[in-house]
Coordinates of C-alpha atoms in Angstrom, one line a residue:
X1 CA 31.4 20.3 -17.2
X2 CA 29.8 18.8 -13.9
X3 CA 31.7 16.6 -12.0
X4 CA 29.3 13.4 -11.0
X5 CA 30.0 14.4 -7.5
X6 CA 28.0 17.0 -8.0
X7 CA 25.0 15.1 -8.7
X8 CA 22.9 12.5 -6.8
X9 CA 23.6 8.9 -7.4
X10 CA 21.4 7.3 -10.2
X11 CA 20.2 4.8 -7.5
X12 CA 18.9 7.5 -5.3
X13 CA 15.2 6.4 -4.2
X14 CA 12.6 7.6 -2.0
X15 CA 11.8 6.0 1.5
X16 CA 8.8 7.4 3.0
X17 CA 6.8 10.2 3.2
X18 CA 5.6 11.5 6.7
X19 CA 2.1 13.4 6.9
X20 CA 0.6 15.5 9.5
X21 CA -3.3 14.0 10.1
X22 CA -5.9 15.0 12.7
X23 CA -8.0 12.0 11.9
X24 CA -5.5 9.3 11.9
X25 CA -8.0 6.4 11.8
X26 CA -9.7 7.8 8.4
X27 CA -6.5 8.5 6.7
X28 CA -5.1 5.3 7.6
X29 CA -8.1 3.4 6.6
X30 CA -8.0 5.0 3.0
X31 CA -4.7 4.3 2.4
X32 CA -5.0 0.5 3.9
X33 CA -8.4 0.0 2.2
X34 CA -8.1 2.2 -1.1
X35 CA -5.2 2.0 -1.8
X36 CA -3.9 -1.1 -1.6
X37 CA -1.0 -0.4 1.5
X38 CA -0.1 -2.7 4.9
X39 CA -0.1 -1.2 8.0
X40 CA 3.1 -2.0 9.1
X41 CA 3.0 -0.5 13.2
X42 CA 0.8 1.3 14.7
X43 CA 2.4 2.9 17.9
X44 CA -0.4 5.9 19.6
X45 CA 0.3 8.9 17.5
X46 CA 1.8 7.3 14.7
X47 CA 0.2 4.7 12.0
X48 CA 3.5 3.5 9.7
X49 CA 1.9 1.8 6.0
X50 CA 4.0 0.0 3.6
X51 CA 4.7 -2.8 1.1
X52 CA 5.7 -5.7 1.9
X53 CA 8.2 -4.9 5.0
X54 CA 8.9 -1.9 3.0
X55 CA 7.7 1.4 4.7
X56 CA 6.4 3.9 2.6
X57 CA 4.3 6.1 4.1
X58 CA 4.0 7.5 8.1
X59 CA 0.8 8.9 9.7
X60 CA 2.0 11.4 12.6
X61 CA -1.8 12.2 14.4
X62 CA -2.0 15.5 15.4
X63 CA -5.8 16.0 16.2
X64 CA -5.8 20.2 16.2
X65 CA -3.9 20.4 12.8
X66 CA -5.7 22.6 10.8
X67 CA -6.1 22.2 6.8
X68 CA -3.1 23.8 5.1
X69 CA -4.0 27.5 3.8
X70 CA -5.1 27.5 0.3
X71 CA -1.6 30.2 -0.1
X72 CA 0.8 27.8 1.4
X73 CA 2.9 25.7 -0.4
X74 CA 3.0 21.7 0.0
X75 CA 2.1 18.7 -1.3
X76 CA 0.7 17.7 -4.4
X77 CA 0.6 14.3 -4.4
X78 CA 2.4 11.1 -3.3
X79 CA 2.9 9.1 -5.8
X80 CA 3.1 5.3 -5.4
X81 CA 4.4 3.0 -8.1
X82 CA 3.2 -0.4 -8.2
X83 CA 5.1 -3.0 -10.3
X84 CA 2.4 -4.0 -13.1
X85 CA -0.6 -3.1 -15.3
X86 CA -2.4 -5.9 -13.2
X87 CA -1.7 -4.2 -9.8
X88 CA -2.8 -0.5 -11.5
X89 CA -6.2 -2.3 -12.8
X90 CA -6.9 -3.5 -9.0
X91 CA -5.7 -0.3 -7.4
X92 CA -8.4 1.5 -10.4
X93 CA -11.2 -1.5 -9.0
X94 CA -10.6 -0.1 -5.5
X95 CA -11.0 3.1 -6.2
X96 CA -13.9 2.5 -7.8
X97 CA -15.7 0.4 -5.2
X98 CA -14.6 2.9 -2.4
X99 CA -13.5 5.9 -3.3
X100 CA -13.5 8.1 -6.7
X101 CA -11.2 9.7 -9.0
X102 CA -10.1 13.0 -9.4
X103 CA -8.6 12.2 -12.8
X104 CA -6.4 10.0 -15.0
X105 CA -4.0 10.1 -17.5
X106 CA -1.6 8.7 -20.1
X107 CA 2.1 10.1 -19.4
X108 CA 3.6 8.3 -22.3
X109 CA 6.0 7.1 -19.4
X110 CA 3.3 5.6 -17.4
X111 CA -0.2 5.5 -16.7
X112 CA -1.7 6.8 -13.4
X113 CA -4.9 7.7 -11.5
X114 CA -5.6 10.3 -9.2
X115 CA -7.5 10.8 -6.0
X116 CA -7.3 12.7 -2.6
X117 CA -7.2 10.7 1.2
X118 CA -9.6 12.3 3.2
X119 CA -7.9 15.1 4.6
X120 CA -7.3 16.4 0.9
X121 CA -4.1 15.1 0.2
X122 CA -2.9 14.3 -3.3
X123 CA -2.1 10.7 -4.2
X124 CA -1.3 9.2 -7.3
X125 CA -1.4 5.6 -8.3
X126 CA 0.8 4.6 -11.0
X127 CA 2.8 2.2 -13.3
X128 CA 5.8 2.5 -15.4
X129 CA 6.0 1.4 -19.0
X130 CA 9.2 -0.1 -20.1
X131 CA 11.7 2.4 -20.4
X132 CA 12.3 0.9 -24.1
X133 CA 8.6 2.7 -24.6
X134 CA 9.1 5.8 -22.9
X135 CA 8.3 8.6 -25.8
X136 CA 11.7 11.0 -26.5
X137 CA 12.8 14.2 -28.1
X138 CA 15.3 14.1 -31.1
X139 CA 18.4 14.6 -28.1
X140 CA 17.6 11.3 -26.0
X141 CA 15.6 13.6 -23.2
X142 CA 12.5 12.0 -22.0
X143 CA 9.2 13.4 -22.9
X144 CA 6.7 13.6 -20.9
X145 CA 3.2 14.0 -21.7
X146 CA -0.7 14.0 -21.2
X147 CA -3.2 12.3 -22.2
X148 CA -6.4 10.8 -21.8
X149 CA -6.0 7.2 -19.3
X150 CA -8.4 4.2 -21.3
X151 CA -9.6 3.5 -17.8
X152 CA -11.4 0.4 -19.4
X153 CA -8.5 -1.3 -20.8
X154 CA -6.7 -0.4 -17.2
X155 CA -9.6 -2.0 -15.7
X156 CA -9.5 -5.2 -17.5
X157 CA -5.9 -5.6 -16.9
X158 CA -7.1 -6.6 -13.3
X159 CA -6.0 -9.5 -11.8
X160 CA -9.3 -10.9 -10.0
X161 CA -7.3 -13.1 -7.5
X162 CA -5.0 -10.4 -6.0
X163 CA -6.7 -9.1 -3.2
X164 CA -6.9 -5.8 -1.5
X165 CA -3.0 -5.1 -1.5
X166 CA -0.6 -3.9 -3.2
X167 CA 2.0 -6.2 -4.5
X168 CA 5.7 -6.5 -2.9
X169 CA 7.6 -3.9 -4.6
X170 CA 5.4 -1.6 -4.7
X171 CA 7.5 2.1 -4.0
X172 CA 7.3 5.6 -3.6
X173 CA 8.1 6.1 -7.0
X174 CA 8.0 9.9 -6.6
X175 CA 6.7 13.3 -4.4
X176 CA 5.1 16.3 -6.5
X177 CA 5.2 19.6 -4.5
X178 CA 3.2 22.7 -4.9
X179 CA 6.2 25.6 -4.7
X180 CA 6.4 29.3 -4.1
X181 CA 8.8 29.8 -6.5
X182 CA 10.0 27.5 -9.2
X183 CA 13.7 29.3 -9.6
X184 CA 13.7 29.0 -5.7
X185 CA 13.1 25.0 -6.3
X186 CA 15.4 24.9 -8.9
X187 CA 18.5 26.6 -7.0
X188 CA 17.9 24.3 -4.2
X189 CA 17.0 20.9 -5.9
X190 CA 18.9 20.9 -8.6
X191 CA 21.8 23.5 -8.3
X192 CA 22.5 22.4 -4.2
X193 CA 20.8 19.1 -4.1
X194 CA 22.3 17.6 -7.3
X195 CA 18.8 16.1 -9.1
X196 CA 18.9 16.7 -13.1
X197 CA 16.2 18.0 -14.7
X198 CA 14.3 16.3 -17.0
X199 CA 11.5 18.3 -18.5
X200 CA 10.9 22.3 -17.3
X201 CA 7.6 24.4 -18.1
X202 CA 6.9 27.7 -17.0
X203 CA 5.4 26.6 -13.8
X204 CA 6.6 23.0 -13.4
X205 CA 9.7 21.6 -13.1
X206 CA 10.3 17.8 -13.3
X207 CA 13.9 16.7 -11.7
X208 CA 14.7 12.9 -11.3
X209 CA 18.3 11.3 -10.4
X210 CA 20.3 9.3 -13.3
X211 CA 17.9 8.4 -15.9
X212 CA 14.3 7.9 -14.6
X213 CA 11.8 9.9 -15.8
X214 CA 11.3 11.7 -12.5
X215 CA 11.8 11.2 -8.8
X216 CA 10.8 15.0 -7.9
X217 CA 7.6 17.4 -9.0
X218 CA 7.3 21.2 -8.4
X219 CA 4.7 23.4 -9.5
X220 CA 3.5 26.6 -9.4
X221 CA 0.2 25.8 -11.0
X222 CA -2.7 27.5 -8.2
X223 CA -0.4 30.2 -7.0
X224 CA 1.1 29.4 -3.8
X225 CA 3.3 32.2 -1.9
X226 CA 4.5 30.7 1.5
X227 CA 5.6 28.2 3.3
X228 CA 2.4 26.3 5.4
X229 CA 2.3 27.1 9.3
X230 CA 3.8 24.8 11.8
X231 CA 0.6 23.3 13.0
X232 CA -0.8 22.5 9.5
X233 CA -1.8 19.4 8.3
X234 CA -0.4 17.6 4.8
X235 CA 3.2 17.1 4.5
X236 CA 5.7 17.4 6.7
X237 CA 9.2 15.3 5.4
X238 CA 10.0 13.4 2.9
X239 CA 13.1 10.4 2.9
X240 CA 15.9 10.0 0.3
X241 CA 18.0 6.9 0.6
X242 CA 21.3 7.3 -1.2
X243 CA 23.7 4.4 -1.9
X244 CA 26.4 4.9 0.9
X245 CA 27.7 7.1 3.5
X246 CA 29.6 8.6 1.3
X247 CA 26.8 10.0 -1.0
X248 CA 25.4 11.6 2.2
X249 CA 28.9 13.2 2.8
X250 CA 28.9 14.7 -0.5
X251 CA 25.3 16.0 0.2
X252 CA 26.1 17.4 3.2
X253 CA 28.8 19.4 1.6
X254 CA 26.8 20.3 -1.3
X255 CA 24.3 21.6 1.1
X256 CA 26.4 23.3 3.1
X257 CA 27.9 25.2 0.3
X258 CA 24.8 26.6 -0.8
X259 CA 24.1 27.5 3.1
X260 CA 21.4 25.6 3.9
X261 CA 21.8 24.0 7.8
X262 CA 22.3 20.0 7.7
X263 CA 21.4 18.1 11.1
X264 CA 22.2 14.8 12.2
X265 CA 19.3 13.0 12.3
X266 CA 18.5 9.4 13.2
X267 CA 21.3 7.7 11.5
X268 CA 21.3 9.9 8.6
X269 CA 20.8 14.0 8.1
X270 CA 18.2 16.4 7.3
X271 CA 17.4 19.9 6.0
X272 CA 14.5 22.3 5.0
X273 CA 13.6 22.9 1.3
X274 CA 13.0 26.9 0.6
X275 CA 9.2 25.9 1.2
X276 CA 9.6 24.5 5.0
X277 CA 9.4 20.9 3.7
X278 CA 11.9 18.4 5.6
X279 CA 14.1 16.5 3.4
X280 CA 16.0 13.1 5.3
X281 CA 18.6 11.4 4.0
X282 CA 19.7 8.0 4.2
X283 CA 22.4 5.3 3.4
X284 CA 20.8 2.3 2.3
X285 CA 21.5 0.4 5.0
X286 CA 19.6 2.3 7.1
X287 CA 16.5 2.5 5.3
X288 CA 14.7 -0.7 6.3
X289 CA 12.7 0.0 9.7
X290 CA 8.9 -0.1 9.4
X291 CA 8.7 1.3 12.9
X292 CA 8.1 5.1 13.7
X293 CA 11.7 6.6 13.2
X294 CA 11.5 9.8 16.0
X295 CA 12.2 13.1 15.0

């Protein structure tokens, strides 16, 4: 049997998520304008966006990044979770008004809509049923599914007097990664990093700490083999914020016993998933700064 200490804490959320753009004033406009986010500071080569005075997502402009290579692993989408139906029917009127789908769907968890930013990231727009509605298998597990989004009843769900932002409380409810190898993700993310996994498919892995229904997606679904190139564009960290101090110590050591090198980093530390992606990790404490946070 696992000891807890092996595992992150249940309260383990995600801070930001830092992308590499070469056209920082188009990106940043989309996720201002389309999606619903602040811009929070804005400081030469890099744009910080957020809810409320919550940062969620970091712009770093690097105008001779080059699109990542359709064989590299990376991103599949950002996810943001807003807190209501309402807030997901004005997020769908924005997208409709400015932008356009690339598809929708009914998770039996949640509902969410999908679109790229203009550099061909994946972003997702969603909201959270009640967990007392969340579907489950004979066990207790949660169940996952896929269906077709009623876009119309989403729609009407609008609030009219909102505006173009999202609401406080709005988070980075989770990251979904395109992998080169799903027992590769697995060792490291579940086995070293302490997430539990929560549903598992041939060629995706859903992992989440305590009970949500997932903090962290990997798939091998269009065949990626290696990590992207240093001067690619997409993404380039992502920020876990951990209860205390003490969480980060035990991550550490959990890291370090599977031999992957931790860094101090900024008040917190850092490593490299198997797929070159940078992984920060924060106390809570230290997770409030809107302002560019270095390297």
């Amino acid at each position: 049997m696992s000891d807890s200490r092996d595992r992150l804490p249940a309260a383990t959320l995600f801070g930001r998520s830092v992308l590499t753009v070469s056209d920082e004033s188009a990106v940043a406009e989309f996720y201002r304008d389309v999606i619903g986010l602040s811009v929070l500071s804005r400081d030469g080569s890099t744009t910080v966006l957020g809810a409320g005075d919550a940062p969620l997502l970091e712009l770093r402009h690097a105008p001779d990044a080059r699109p990542r290579p359709t064989d590299a692993a990376g991103l599949f989408h950002n996810a943001f979770l807003v807190p209501s139906r309402e807030a997901l029917g004005d997020g769908l009127a924005r997208i409709r008004d400015r932008w356009s789908l690339t598809g929708a769907s009914d998770h039996g968890v949640s509902e969410a809509l999908y679109l790229d930013d203009p550099e061909g990231n994946g972003v997702e727009l969603y909201r959270d049923r009640p967990r007392s509605e969340w579907p489950r298998d004979g066990e207790g597990g949660i169940q996952i599914g896929s269906w077709p989004l009623d876009l119309e009843s989403v729609a009407a769900a609008a609030d009219d007097t909102a505006g173009d932002t999202v609401p406080d409380g709005t988070t980075l409810g989770h990251v979904h990664l395109e992998v080169s190898s799903l027992e590769t993700a697995r060792e490291f993310y579940v086995d070293a990093l302490g997430f539990d996994v929560k549903t598992a498919s041939p060629k995706a892995l859903f992992v989440a700490a305590g009970d949500y229904h997932h903090h962290l997606g990997c798939n091998t679904w269009n065949g990626r083999s290696s990590p992207a190139p240093p001067d690619a564009r997409g993404l380039s960290r992502f920020d876990l914020v951990v209860p205390s101090s003490e969480d980060l110590n035990r991550i550490r050591d959990r890291l370090e016993d599977a031999g992957a090198a931790v860094d101090e980093r900024a008040g917190g530390l850092e490593c490299t998933d198997p797929d070159g992606i940078r992984i920060r990790f924060r106390a809570q404490s230290g997770s409030g700064s809107s302002s560019s946070d270095g390297e």
